[in-house]
Short mmCIF file of C-alpha atoms in Angstrom, two decimals:
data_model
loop_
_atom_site.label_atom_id
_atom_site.label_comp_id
_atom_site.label_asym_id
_atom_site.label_seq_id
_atom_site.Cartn_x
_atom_site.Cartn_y
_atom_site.Cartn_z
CA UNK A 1 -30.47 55.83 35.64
CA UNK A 2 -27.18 57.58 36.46
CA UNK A 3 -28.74 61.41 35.74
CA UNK A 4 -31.90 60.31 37.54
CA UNK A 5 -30.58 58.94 40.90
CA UNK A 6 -26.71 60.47 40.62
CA UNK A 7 -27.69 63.54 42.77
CA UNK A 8 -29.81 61.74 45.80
CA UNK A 9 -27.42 59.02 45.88
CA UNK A 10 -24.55 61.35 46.45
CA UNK A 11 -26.24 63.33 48.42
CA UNK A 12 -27.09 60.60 51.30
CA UNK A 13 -23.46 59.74 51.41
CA UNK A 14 -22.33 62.85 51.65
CA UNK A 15 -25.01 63.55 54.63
CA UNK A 16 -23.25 60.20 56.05
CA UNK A 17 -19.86 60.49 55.08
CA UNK A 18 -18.69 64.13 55.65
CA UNK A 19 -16.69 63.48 52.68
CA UNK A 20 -17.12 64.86 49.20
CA UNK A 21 -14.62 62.56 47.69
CA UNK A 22 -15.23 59.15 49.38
CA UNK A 23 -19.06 60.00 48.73
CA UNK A 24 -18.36 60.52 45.27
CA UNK A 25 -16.38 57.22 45.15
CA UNK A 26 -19.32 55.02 47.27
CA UNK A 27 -21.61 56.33 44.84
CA UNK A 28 -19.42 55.46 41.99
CA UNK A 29 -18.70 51.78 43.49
CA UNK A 30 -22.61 51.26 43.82
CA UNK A 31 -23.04 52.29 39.76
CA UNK A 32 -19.78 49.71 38.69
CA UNK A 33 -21.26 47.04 40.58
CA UNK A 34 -24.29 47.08 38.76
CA UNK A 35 -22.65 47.15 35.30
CA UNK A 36 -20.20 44.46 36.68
CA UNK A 37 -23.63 42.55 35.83
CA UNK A 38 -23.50 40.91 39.59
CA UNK A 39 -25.88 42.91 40.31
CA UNK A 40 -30.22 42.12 39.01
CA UNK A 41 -32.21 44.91 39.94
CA UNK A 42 -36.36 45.62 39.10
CA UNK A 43 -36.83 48.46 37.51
CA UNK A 44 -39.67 49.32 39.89
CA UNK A 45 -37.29 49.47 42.78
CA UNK A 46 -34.43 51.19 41.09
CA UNK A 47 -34.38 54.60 43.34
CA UNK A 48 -35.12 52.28 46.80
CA UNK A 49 -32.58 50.09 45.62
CA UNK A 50 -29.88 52.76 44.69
CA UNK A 51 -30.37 54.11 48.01
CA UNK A 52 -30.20 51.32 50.02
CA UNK A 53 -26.78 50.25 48.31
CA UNK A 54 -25.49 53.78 49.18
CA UNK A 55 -26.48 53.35 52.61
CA UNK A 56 -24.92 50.40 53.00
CA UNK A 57 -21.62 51.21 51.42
CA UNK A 58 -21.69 54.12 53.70
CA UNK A 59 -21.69 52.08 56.85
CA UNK A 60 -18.88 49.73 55.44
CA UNK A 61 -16.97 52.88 54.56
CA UNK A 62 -17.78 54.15 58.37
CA UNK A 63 -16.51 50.57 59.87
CA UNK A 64 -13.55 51.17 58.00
CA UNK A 65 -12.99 54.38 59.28
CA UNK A 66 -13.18 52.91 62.92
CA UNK A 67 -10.60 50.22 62.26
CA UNK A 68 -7.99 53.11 60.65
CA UNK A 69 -9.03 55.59 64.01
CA UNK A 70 -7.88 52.28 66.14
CA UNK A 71 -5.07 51.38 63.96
CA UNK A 72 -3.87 54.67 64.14
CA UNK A 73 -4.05 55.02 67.73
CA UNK A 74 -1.99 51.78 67.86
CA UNK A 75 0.77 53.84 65.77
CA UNK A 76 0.97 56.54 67.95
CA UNK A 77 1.26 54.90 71.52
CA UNK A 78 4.42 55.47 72.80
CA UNK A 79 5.20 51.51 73.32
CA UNK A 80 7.52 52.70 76.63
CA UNK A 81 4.38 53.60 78.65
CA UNK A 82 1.88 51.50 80.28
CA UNK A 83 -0.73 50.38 78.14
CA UNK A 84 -4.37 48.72 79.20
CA UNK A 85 -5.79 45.33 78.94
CA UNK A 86 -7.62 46.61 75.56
CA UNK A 87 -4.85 48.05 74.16
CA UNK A 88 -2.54 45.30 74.31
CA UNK A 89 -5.25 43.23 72.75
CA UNK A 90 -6.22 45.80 70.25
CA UNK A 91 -2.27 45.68 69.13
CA UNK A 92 -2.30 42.21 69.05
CA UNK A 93 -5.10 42.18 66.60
CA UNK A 94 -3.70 44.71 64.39
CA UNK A 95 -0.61 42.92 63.96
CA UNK A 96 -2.78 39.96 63.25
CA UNK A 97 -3.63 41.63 60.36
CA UNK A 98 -0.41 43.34 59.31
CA UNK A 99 0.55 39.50 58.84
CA UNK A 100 -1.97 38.60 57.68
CA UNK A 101 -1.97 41.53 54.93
CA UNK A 102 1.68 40.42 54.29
CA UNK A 103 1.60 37.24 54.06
CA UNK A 104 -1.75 36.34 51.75
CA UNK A 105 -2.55 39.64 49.78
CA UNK A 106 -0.96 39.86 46.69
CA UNK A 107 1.54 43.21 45.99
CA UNK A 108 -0.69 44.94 44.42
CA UNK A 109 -3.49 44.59 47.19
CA UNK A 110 -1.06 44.85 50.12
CA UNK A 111 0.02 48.47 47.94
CA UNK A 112 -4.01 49.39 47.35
CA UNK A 113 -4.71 48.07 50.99
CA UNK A 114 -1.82 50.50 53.11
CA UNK A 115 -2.48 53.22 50.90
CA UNK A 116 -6.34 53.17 51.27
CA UNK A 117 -6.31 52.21 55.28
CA UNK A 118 -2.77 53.27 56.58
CA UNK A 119 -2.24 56.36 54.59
CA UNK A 120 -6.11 57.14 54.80
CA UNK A 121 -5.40 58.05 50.58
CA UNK A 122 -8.78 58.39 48.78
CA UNK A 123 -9.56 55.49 45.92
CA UNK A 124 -8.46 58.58 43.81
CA UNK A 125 -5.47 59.09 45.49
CA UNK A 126 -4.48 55.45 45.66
CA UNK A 127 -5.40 55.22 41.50
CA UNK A 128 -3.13 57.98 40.94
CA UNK A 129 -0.28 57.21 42.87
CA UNK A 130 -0.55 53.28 41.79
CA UNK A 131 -1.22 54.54 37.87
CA UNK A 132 -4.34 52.82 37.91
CA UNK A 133 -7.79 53.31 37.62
CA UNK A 134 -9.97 53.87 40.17
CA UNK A 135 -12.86 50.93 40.17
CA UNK A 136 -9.33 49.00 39.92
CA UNK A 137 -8.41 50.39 43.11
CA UNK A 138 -12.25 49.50 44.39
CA UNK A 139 -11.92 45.54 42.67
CA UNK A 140 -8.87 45.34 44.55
CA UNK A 141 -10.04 47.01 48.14
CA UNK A 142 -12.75 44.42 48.02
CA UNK A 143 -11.10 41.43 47.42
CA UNK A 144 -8.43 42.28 50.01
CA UNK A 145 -11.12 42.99 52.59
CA UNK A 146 -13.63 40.07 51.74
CA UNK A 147 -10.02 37.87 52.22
CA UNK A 148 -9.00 39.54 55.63
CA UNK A 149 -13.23 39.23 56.93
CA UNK A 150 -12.94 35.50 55.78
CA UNK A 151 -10.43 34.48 57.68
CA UNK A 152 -10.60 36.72 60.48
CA UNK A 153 -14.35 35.44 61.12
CA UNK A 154 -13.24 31.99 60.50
CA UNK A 155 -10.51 32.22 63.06
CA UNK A 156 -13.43 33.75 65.18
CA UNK A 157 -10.99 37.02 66.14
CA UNK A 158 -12.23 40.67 66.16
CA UNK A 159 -11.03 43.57 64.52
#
């Protein structure tokens, strides 16, 4: 299934992504969580299914992109000018989450976490630098971000 479907899978992130790397690693995510076995898939539907995963990894990867593009902007505001309604709010949020990243991810996350979102590292980068490997890196991005959706839906706040 890998040889078949490797090339077309890769190929719609990469038409999505702009990325050679991250495609390669939303590709690879989509193929370890099928052998994580969480995963039951017909065998009629395997290309369809392959393809929608992709897709939808893509647009997670995308939303994650926007929340580092905001995040970022927060960094590099000059906090002695004036700043808008949406940026104060928008800062408010983000520290939200610094706390919240601090204060209920464990080390290793908060490490896999900064590196991934603040540093913008690939999950190859972050394996490498962390000494682990990489679908350890994508276990851990996961968890950290199914925590931080959890409570921030719960708590009804937007990121």
């Amino acid at each position: 299934m890998f040889k078949t479907h490797y090339t077309q899978m890769y190929h719609l992130a990469l038409t999505l992504l702009f990325d050679e790397a991250e495609s390669k690693d939303v590709v690879s995510d989509v193929f370890a969580n099928l052998l994580g076995g969480g995963v039951v898939m017909r065998a009629g539907n395997a290309k369809a299914f392959l393809l929608a995963s992709v897709y939808h990894r893509c647009l997670n990867v995308l939303q994650h992109r926007q929340v580092q593009e905001r995040f970022a902007r927060l960094i590099a505001e000059n906090t002695d000018t004036l700043v808008s309604k949406d940026t104060v709010e928008e800062q408010m949020q983000m520290e939200e989450l610094m706390r919240y990243v601090r204060g209920n991810l464990s080390p290793i996350e908060q490490n896999v976490f900064r590196l991934r979102y603040l540093r913008e590292m690939t999950c190859q980068e972050v394996a490498d630098a962390l000494n682990v490997s990489r679908q350890t890196v994508h276990t851990h991005l996961r968890q950290s971000v199914e925590k931080i959706r959890k409570y921030f839906n719960s708590n009804s706040k937007a990121i």
